[in-house]
PDB file of C-alpha atoms in Angstrom:
ATOM      1  CA  MET E   8       0.000   0.000   0.000  1.00 67.00           C
ATOM      2  CA  THR E   9       2.595   2.568   1.208  1.00 65.00           C
ATOM      3  CA  GLY E  10       0.524   5.492   0.012  1.00 87.00           C
ATOM      4  CA  TYR E  11      -1.110   7.835   2.433  1.00 94.00           C
ATOM      5  CA  GLN E  12      -3.972   5.524   3.427  1.00 96.00           C
ATOM      6  CA  ILE E  13      -2.576   5.027   6.947  1.00 97.00           C
ATOM      7  CA  PHE E  14      -2.783   8.775   7.564  1.00 97.00           C
ATOM      8  CA  TRP E  15      -6.526   9.127   6.892  1.00 97.00           C
ATOM      9  CA  PRO E  16      -7.455   7.517  10.223  1.00 98.00           C
ATOM     10  CA  LEU E  17      -5.029   9.907  11.946  1.00 98.00           C
ATOM     11  CA  LEU E  18      -6.718  12.864  10.265  1.00 98.00           C
ATOM     12  CA  ALA E  19     -10.098  11.492  11.334  1.00 98.00           C
ATOM     13  CA  HIS E  20      -8.870  11.376  14.912  1.00 98.00           C
ATOM     14  CA  VAL E  21      -7.572  14.937  14.624  1.00 98.00           C
ATOM     15  CA  ALA E  22     -11.086  15.948  13.501  1.00 98.00           C
ATOM     16  CA  LEU E  23     -12.472  14.281  16.636  1.00 98.00           C
ATOM     17  CA  VAL E  24     -10.069  16.251  18.827  1.00 98.00           C
ATOM     18  CA  TYR E  25     -11.011  19.536  17.168  1.00 98.00           C
ATOM     19  CA  GLY E  26     -14.682  18.663  17.525  1.00 98.00           C
ATOM     20  CA  LEU E  27     -14.210  18.000  21.218  1.00 98.00           C
ATOM     21  CA  TYR E  28     -12.419  21.333  21.670  1.00 98.00           C
ATOM     22  CA  ALA E  29     -15.366  23.046  19.976  1.00 98.00           C
ATOM     23  CA  LEU E  30     -17.839  21.190  22.198  1.00 98.00           C
ATOM     24  CA  LEU E  31     -15.829  22.107  25.296  1.00 97.00           C
ATOM     25  CA  GLY E  32     -15.859  25.764  24.295  1.00 96.00           C
ATOM     26  CA  MET E  33     -19.590  25.717  23.662  1.00 97.00           C
ATOM     27  CA  ARG E  34     -20.373  24.021  26.971  1.00 96.00           C
ATOM     28  CA  ARG E  35     -18.119  26.375  28.899  1.00 94.00           C
ATOM     29  CA  ALA E  36     -19.663  29.417  27.230  1.00 94.00           C
ATOM     30  CA  LYS E  37     -23.112  28.088  28.065  1.00 94.00           C
ATOM     31  CA  MET E  38     -22.135  27.679  31.714  1.00 92.00           C
ATOM     32  CA  VAL E  39     -20.742  31.227  31.870  1.00 92.00           C
ATOM     33  CA  ARG E  40     -23.888  32.656  30.236  1.00 94.00           C
ATOM     34  CA  ALA E  41     -26.050  30.693  32.687  1.00 92.00           C
ATOM     35  CA  GLY E  42     -24.040  32.104  35.590  1.00 90.00           C
ATOM     36  CA  SER E  43     -22.999  28.637  36.782  1.00 86.00           C
ATOM     37  CA  ILE E  44     -19.348  29.650  36.772  1.00 89.00           C
ATOM     38  CA  ALA E  45     -17.321  32.805  36.236  1.00 87.00           C
ATOM     39  CA  LYS E  46     -15.159  32.986  33.130  1.00 86.00           C
ATOM     40  CA  SER E  47     -12.132  33.688  35.342  1.00 84.00           C
ATOM     41  CA  ASP E  48     -12.666  30.383  37.158  1.00 83.00           C
ATOM     42  CA  TYR E  49     -11.518  28.517  34.051  1.00 83.00           C
ATOM     43  CA  ARG E  50      -8.120  30.231  34.231  1.00 82.00           C
ATOM     44  CA  GLU E  51      -7.205  28.226  37.317  1.00 79.00           C
ATOM     45  CA  ASN E  52      -9.652  25.403  36.659  1.00 78.00           C
ATOM     46  CA  ARG E  53     -11.588  25.774  39.903  1.00 75.00           C
ATOM     47  CA  GLY E  54     -14.868  23.945  40.245  1.00 84.00           C
ATOM     48  CA  GLU E  55     -15.600  23.149  36.624  1.00 87.00           C
ATOM     49  CA  PRO E  56     -19.266  22.112  36.181  1.00 90.00           C
ATOM     50  CA  ALA E  57     -19.834  18.450  35.345  1.00 91.00           C
ATOM     51  CA  GLU E  58     -21.339  19.319  31.952  1.00 92.00           C
ATOM     52  CA  SER E  59     -18.043  20.696  30.690  1.00 93.00           C
ATOM     53  CA  LEU E  60     -15.775  18.599  32.923  1.00 93.00           C
ATOM     54  CA  ILE E  61     -16.756  15.379  31.145  1.00 96.00           C
ATOM     55  CA  VAL E  62     -15.810  16.952  27.805  1.00 97.00           C
ATOM     56  CA  LYS E  63     -12.518  18.160  29.278  1.00 95.00           C
ATOM     57  CA  ASN E  64     -11.808  14.642  30.583  1.00 96.00           C
ATOM     58  CA  CYS E  65     -12.743  13.126  27.228  1.00 97.00           C
ATOM     59  CA  LEU E  66     -10.427  15.539  25.482  1.00 97.00           C
ATOM     60  CA  ALA E  67      -7.570  14.674  27.846  1.00 96.00           C
ATOM     61  CA  ASN E  68      -8.238  11.011  27.072  1.00 97.00           C
ATOM     62  CA  GLN E  69      -7.535  11.707  23.374  1.00 97.00           C
ATOM     63  CA  PHE E  70      -3.907  12.394  24.313  1.00 96.00           C
ATOM     64  CA  GLU E  71      -3.314   9.192  26.231  1.00 96.00           C
ATOM     65  CA  LEU E  72      -3.760   5.901  24.323  1.00 96.00           C
ATOM     66  CA  PRO E  73      -4.000   7.681  20.935  1.00 98.00           C
ATOM     67  CA  VAL E  74      -0.397   8.880  21.325  1.00 98.00           C
ATOM     68  CA  LEU E  75       0.635   5.242  20.864  1.00 98.00           C
ATOM     69  CA  PHE E  76      -1.688   5.063  17.857  1.00 98.00           C
ATOM     70  CA  TYR E  77       0.063   7.998  16.189  1.00 98.00           C
ATOM     71  CA  ALA E  78       3.498   6.552  16.868  1.00 98.00           C
ATOM     72  CA  CYS E  79       2.513   3.126  15.558  1.00 98.00           C
ATOM     73  CA  SER E  80       0.870   4.547  12.432  1.00 98.00           C
ATOM     74  CA  ILE E  81       3.953   6.564  11.567  1.00 97.00           C
ATOM     75  CA  LEU E  82       6.199   3.557  12.150  1.00 97.00           C
ATOM     76  CA  LEU E  83       3.924   1.402   9.996  1.00 97.00           C
ATOM     77  CA  TYR E  84       4.354   3.930   7.200  1.00 96.00           C
ATOM     78  CA  ILE E  85       8.127   4.213   7.625  1.00 96.00           C
ATOM     79  CA  THR E  86       8.605   0.430   7.620  1.00 96.00           C
ATOM     80  CA  GLU E  87       6.171   0.028   4.708  1.00 95.00           C
ATOM     81  CA  ALA E  88       3.965  -2.201   6.856  1.00 95.00           C
ATOM     82  CA  ASP E  89       0.988   0.049   6.127  1.00 94.00           C
ATOM     83  CA  ASN E  90      -1.002  -2.494   4.179  1.00 95.00           C
ATOM     84  CA  LEU E  91      -4.678  -3.405   4.216  1.00 95.00           C
ATOM     85  CA  ILE E  92      -4.429  -5.122   7.600  1.00 95.00           C
ATOM     86  CA  SER E  93      -2.876  -2.135   9.341  1.00 96.00           C
ATOM     87  CA  VAL E  94      -5.186   0.390   7.678  1.00 97.00           C
ATOM     88  CA  VAL E  95      -8.283  -1.603   8.674  1.00 98.00           C
ATOM     89  CA  LEU E  96      -6.981  -1.835  12.236  1.00 98.00           C
ATOM     90  CA  ALA E  97      -6.291   1.912  12.269  1.00 98.00           C
ATOM     91  CA  TRP E  98      -9.815   2.736  11.073  1.00 98.00           C
ATOM     92  CA  ALA E  99     -11.281   0.361  13.650  1.00 98.00           C
ATOM     93  CA  PHE E 100      -9.296   2.065  16.405  1.00 98.00           C
ATOM     94  CA  VAL E 101     -10.472   5.514  15.335  1.00 98.00           C
ATOM     95  CA  ALA E 102     -14.094   4.365  15.007  1.00 98.00           C
ATOM     96  CA  LEU E 103     -13.894   3.063  18.564  1.00 98.00           C
ATOM     97  CA  ARG E 104     -12.407   6.382  19.717  1.00 98.00           C
ATOM     98  CA  TYR E 105     -15.418   8.173  18.201  1.00 98.00           C
ATOM     99  CA  ALA E 106     -17.808   5.770  19.928  1.00 98.00           C
ATOM    100  CA  HIS E 107     -15.935   6.119  23.220  1.00 98.00           C
ATOM    101  CA  ALA E 108     -16.014   9.923  22.973  1.00 98.00           C
ATOM    102  CA  ALA E 109     -19.717   9.961  22.101  1.00 98.00           C
ATOM    103  CA  ILE E 110     -20.533   7.946  25.204  1.00 98.00           C
ATOM    104  CA  HIS E 111     -18.090   9.938  27.321  1.00 97.00           C
ATOM    105  CA  VAL E 112     -19.681  13.329  26.522  1.00 98.00           C
ATOM    106  CA  THR E 113     -23.289  12.112  26.738  1.00 97.00           C
ATOM    107  CA  SER E 114     -24.352   9.435  29.206  1.00 96.00           C
ATOM    108  CA  ASN E 115     -20.795   8.643  30.348  1.00 96.00           C
ATOM    109  CA  ASP E 116     -22.119   5.170  31.156  1.00 97.00           C
ATOM    110  CA  MET E 117     -19.180   2.959  32.074  1.00 97.00           C
ATOM    111  CA  ARG E 118     -21.119  -0.182  31.103  1.00 98.00           C
ATOM    112  CA  TYR E 119     -20.715   0.912  27.474  1.00 98.00           C
ATOM    113  CA  ARG E 120     -17.641   3.108  27.640  1.00 97.00           C
ATOM    114  CA  SER E 121     -15.299   0.545  29.240  1.00 98.00           C
ATOM    115  CA  PRO E 122     -15.808  -2.273  26.696  1.00 98.00           C
ATOM    116  CA  ILE E 123     -15.354   0.164  23.827  1.00 98.00           C
ATOM    117  CA  PHE E 124     -12.149   1.438  25.379  1.00 98.00           C
ATOM    118  CA  ALA E 125     -10.964  -2.153  25.897  1.00 98.00           C
ATOM    119  CA  ALA E 126     -11.700  -3.018  22.262  1.00 98.00           C
ATOM    120  CA  GLY E 127      -9.658  -0.029  21.097  1.00 98.00           C
ATOM    121  CA  TYR E 128      -6.866  -1.028  23.453  1.00 98.00           C
ATOM    122  CA  ILE E 129      -6.798  -4.529  21.947  1.00 98.00           C
ATOM    123  CA  ILE E 130      -6.923  -3.250  18.362  1.00 98.00           C
ATOM    124  CA  LEU E 131      -4.049  -0.883  19.038  1.00 98.00           C
ATOM    125  CA  ALA E 132      -2.091  -3.768  20.566  1.00 98.00           C
ATOM    126  CA  ALA E 133      -2.773  -5.737  17.363  1.00 98.00           C
ATOM    127  CA  MET E 134      -1.332  -2.845  15.340  1.00 98.00           C
ATOM    128  CA  TRP E 135       1.854  -2.975  17.408  1.00 98.00           C
ATOM    129  CA  VAL E 136       2.028  -6.764  17.067  1.00 98.00           C
ATOM    130  CA  TRP E 137       1.588  -6.404  13.295  1.00 97.00           C
ATOM    131  CA  LEU E 138       4.423  -3.859  13.199  1.00 98.00           C
ATOM    132  CA  ALA E 139       6.693  -6.133  15.236  1.00 98.00           C
ATOM    133  CA  ALA E 140       5.856  -9.150  13.075  1.00 97.00           C
ATOM    134  CA  TRP E 141       6.459  -7.158   9.908  1.00 96.00           C
ATOM    135  CA  MET E 142       9.857  -6.004  11.132  1.00 97.00           C
ATOM    136  CA  ALA E 143      10.763  -9.534  12.261  1.00 98.00           C
ATOM    137  CA  MET E 144       9.875 -10.944   8.830  1.00 95.00           C
ATOM    138  CA  SER E 145      11.776  -8.270   6.920  1.00 87.00           C
TER     139      SER E 145
END
């Protein structure tokens, strides 16, 4: 494959991050307009309302496990292991990140959020195993 196909899932994840930043801004603005919190309280992050805190936590989560996703995707490209298997795994990981984020910023129900996170964790592990296998076979 060794085109740019492996980078489309990364760009899709970047879109998710930007969307979450927009949602966080909207929810914070709504809270300020409603008088639930003063704008200055966000400067030192004191007492953030739950409605925006869950988005903030979701956003922070996009810079945890996905960091390994970015590293693996770039290494897959560099080693030319970015074939159909790795691209499908990458899209599956990103789809699960979208599902995880959707649950996180809505119901935040751990009964649904945890298994989706676990599935993404396993898929990302499979990407790393694929990279290791590819390098071992080369």
